[in-house]
C-alpha positions as YAML, in Angstrom:
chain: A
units: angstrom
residues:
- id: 1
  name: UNK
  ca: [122.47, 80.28, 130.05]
- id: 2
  name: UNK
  ca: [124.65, 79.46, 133.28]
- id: 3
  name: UNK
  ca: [126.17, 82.63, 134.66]
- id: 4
  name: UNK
  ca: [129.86, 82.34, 134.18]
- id: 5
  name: UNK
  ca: [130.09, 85.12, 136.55]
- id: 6
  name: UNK
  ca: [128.96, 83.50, 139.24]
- id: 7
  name: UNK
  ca: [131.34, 81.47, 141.03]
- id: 8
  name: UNK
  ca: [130.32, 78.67, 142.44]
- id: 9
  name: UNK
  ca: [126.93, 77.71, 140.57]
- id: 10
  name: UNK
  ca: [125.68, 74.42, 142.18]
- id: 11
  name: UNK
  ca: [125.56, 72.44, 144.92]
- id: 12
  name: UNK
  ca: [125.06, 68.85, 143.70]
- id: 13
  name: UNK
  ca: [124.49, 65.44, 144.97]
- id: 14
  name: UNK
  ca: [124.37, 62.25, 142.28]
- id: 15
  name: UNK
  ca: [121.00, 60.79, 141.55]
- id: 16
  name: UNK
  ca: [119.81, 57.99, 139.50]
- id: 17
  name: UNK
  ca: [119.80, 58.92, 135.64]
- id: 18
  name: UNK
  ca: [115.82, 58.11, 135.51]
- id: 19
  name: UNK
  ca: [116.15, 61.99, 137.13]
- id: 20
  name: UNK
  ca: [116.58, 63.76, 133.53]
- id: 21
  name: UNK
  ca: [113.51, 65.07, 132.15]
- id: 22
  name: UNK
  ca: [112.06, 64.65, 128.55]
- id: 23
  name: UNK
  ca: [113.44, 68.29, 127.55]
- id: 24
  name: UNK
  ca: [116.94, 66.82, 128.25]
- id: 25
  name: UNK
  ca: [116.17, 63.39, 126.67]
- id: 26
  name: UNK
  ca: [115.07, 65.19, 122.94]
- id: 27
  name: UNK
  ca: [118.75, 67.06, 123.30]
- id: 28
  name: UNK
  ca: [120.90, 63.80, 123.15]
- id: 29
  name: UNK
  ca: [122.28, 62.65, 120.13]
- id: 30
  name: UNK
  ca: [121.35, 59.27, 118.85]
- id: 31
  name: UNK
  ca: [124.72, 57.58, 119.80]
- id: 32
  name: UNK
  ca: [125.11, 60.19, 123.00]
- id: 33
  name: UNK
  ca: [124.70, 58.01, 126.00]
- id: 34
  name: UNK
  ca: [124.40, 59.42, 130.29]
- id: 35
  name: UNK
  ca: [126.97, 58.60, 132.57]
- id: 36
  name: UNK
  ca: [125.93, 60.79, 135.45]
- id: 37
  name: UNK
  ca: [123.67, 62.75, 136.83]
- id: 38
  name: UNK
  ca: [123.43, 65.65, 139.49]
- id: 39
  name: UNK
  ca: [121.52, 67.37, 140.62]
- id: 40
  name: UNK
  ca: [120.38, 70.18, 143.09]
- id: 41
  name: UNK
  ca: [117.38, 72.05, 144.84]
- id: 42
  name: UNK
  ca: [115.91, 72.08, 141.31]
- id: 43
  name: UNK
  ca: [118.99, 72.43, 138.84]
- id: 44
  name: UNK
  ca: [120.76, 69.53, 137.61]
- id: 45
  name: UNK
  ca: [124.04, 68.40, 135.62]
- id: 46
  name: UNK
  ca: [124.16, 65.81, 133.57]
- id: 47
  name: UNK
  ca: [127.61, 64.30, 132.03]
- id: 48
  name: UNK
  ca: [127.25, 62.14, 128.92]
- id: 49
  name: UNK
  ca: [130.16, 60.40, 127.03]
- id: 50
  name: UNK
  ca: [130.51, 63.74, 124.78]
- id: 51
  name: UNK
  ca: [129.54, 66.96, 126.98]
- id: 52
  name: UNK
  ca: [128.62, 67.89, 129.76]
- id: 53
  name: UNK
  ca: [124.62, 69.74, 129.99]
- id: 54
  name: UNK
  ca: [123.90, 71.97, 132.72]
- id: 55
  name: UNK
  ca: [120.00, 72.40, 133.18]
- id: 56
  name: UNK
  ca: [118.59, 75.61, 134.63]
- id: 57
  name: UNK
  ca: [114.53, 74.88, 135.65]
- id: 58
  name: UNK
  ca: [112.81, 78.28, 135.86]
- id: 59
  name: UNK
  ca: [109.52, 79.86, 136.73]
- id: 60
  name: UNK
  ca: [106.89, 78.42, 139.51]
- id: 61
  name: UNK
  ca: [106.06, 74.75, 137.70]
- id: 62
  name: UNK
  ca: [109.52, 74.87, 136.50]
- id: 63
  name: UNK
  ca: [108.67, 73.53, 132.67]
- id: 64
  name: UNK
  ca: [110.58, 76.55, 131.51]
- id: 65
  name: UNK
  ca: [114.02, 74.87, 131.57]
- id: 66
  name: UNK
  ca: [117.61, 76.73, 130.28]
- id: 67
  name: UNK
  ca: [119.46, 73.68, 128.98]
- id: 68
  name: UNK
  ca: [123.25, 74.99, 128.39]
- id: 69
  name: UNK
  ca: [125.95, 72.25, 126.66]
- id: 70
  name: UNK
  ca: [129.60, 72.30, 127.70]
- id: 71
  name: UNK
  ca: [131.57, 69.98, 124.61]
- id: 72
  name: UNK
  ca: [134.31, 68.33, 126.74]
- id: 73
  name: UNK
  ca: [136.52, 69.18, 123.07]
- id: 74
  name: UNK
  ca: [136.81, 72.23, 124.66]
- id: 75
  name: UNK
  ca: [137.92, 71.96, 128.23]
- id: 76
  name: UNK
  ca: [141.44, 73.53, 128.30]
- id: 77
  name: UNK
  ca: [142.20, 72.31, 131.60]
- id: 78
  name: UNK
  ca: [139.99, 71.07, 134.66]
- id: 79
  name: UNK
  ca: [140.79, 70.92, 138.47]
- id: 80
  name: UNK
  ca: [138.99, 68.58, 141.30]
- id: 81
  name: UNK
  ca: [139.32, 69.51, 145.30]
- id: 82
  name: UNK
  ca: [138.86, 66.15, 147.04]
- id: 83
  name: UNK
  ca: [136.73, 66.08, 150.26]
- id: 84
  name: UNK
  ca: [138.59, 65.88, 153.63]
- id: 85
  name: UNK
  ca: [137.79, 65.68, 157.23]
- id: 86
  name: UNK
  ca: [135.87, 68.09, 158.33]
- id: 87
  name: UNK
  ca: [134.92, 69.13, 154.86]
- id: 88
  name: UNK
  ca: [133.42, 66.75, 152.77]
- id: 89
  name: UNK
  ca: [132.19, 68.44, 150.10]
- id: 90
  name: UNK
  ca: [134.16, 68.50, 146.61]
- id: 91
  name: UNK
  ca: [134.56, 70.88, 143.95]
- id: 92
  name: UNK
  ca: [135.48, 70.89, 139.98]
- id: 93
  name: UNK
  ca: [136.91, 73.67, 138.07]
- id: 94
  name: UNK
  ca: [136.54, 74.03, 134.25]
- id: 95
  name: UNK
  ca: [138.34, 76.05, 131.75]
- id: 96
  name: UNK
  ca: [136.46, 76.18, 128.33]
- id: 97
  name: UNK
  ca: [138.37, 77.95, 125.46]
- id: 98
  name: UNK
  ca: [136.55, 80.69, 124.32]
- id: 99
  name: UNK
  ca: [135.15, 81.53, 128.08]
- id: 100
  name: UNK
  ca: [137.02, 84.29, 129.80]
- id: 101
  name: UNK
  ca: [135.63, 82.66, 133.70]
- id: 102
  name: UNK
  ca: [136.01, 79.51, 135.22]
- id: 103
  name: UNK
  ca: [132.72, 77.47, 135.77]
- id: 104
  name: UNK
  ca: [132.76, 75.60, 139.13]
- id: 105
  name: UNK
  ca: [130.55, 72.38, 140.04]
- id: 106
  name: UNK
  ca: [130.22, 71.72, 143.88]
- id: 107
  name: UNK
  ca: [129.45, 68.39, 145.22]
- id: 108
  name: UNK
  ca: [128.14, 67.21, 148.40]
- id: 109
  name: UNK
  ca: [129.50, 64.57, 151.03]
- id: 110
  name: UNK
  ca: [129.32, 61.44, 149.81]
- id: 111
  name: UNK
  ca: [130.11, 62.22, 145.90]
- id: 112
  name: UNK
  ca: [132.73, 60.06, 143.99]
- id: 113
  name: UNK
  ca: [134.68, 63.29, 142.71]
- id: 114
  name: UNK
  ca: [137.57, 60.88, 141.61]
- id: 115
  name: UNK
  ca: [134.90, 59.42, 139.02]
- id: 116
  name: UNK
  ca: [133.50, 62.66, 137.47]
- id: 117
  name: UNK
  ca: [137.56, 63.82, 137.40]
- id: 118
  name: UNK
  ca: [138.31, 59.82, 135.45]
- id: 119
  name: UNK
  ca: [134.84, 60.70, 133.26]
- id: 120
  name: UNK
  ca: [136.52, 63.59, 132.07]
- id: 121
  name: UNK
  ca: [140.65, 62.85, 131.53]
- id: 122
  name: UNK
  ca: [138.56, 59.60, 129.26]
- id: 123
  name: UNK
  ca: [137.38, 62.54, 126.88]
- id: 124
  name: UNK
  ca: [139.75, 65.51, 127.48]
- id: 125
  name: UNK
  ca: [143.35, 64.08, 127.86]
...
């Protein structure tokens, strides 16, 4: 389960969808399709056209993998820091009913933040 404790949880960079392991793949609903995927140092996020899945990989061969889903039908509100000059990496805030924390997604230089912050107004607003 992600740590809604923790602040800012990962710091992720897009990669081509081919990235998501069978684990993931057995999750999906049969009419659930991937719109993006990020990932990390081993972690990795994956938004589909009804929730977001956040993917913890544990232990040494990471097979042991912590696959938490975030319904978008329950984003209260969401917030996205562009990239500027000298910083160019982005951020997104989410506010789940139900969760007492915020969960935070950072992204690297170089990440469309205005199309993960369009992904989600489709399905929340």
């Amino acid at each position: 389960m992600i740590d809604f404790k923790n602040g800012s949880l990962f710091k992720l960079k897009r990669v081509d969808n081919s990235a998501v392991g069978d684990g993931l793949i057995a999750l999906l609903l049969p009419e659930e399709n991937i719109i993006g995927t990020y990932k990390a140092m081993r972690d990795y996020v994956v938004f589909t056209d009804l929730r977001i899945i956040a993917v913890n990989v544990q232990g040494m061969t990471g097979t042991k993998q912590d696959f938490t889903s975030l319904p978008y039908r329950k984003i209260n509100l969401f917030s996205v820091e562009t990239s500027g000059v000298m910083d160019l990496d982005s951020e997104l805030e989410l506010y789940f009913s139900g969760l007492d924390d915020k969960l935070v997604f950072e992204f690297s230089g170089g990440c469309d933040i205005s199309r993960i912050a369009r992904i989600i107004g489709t399905f929340v607003l």
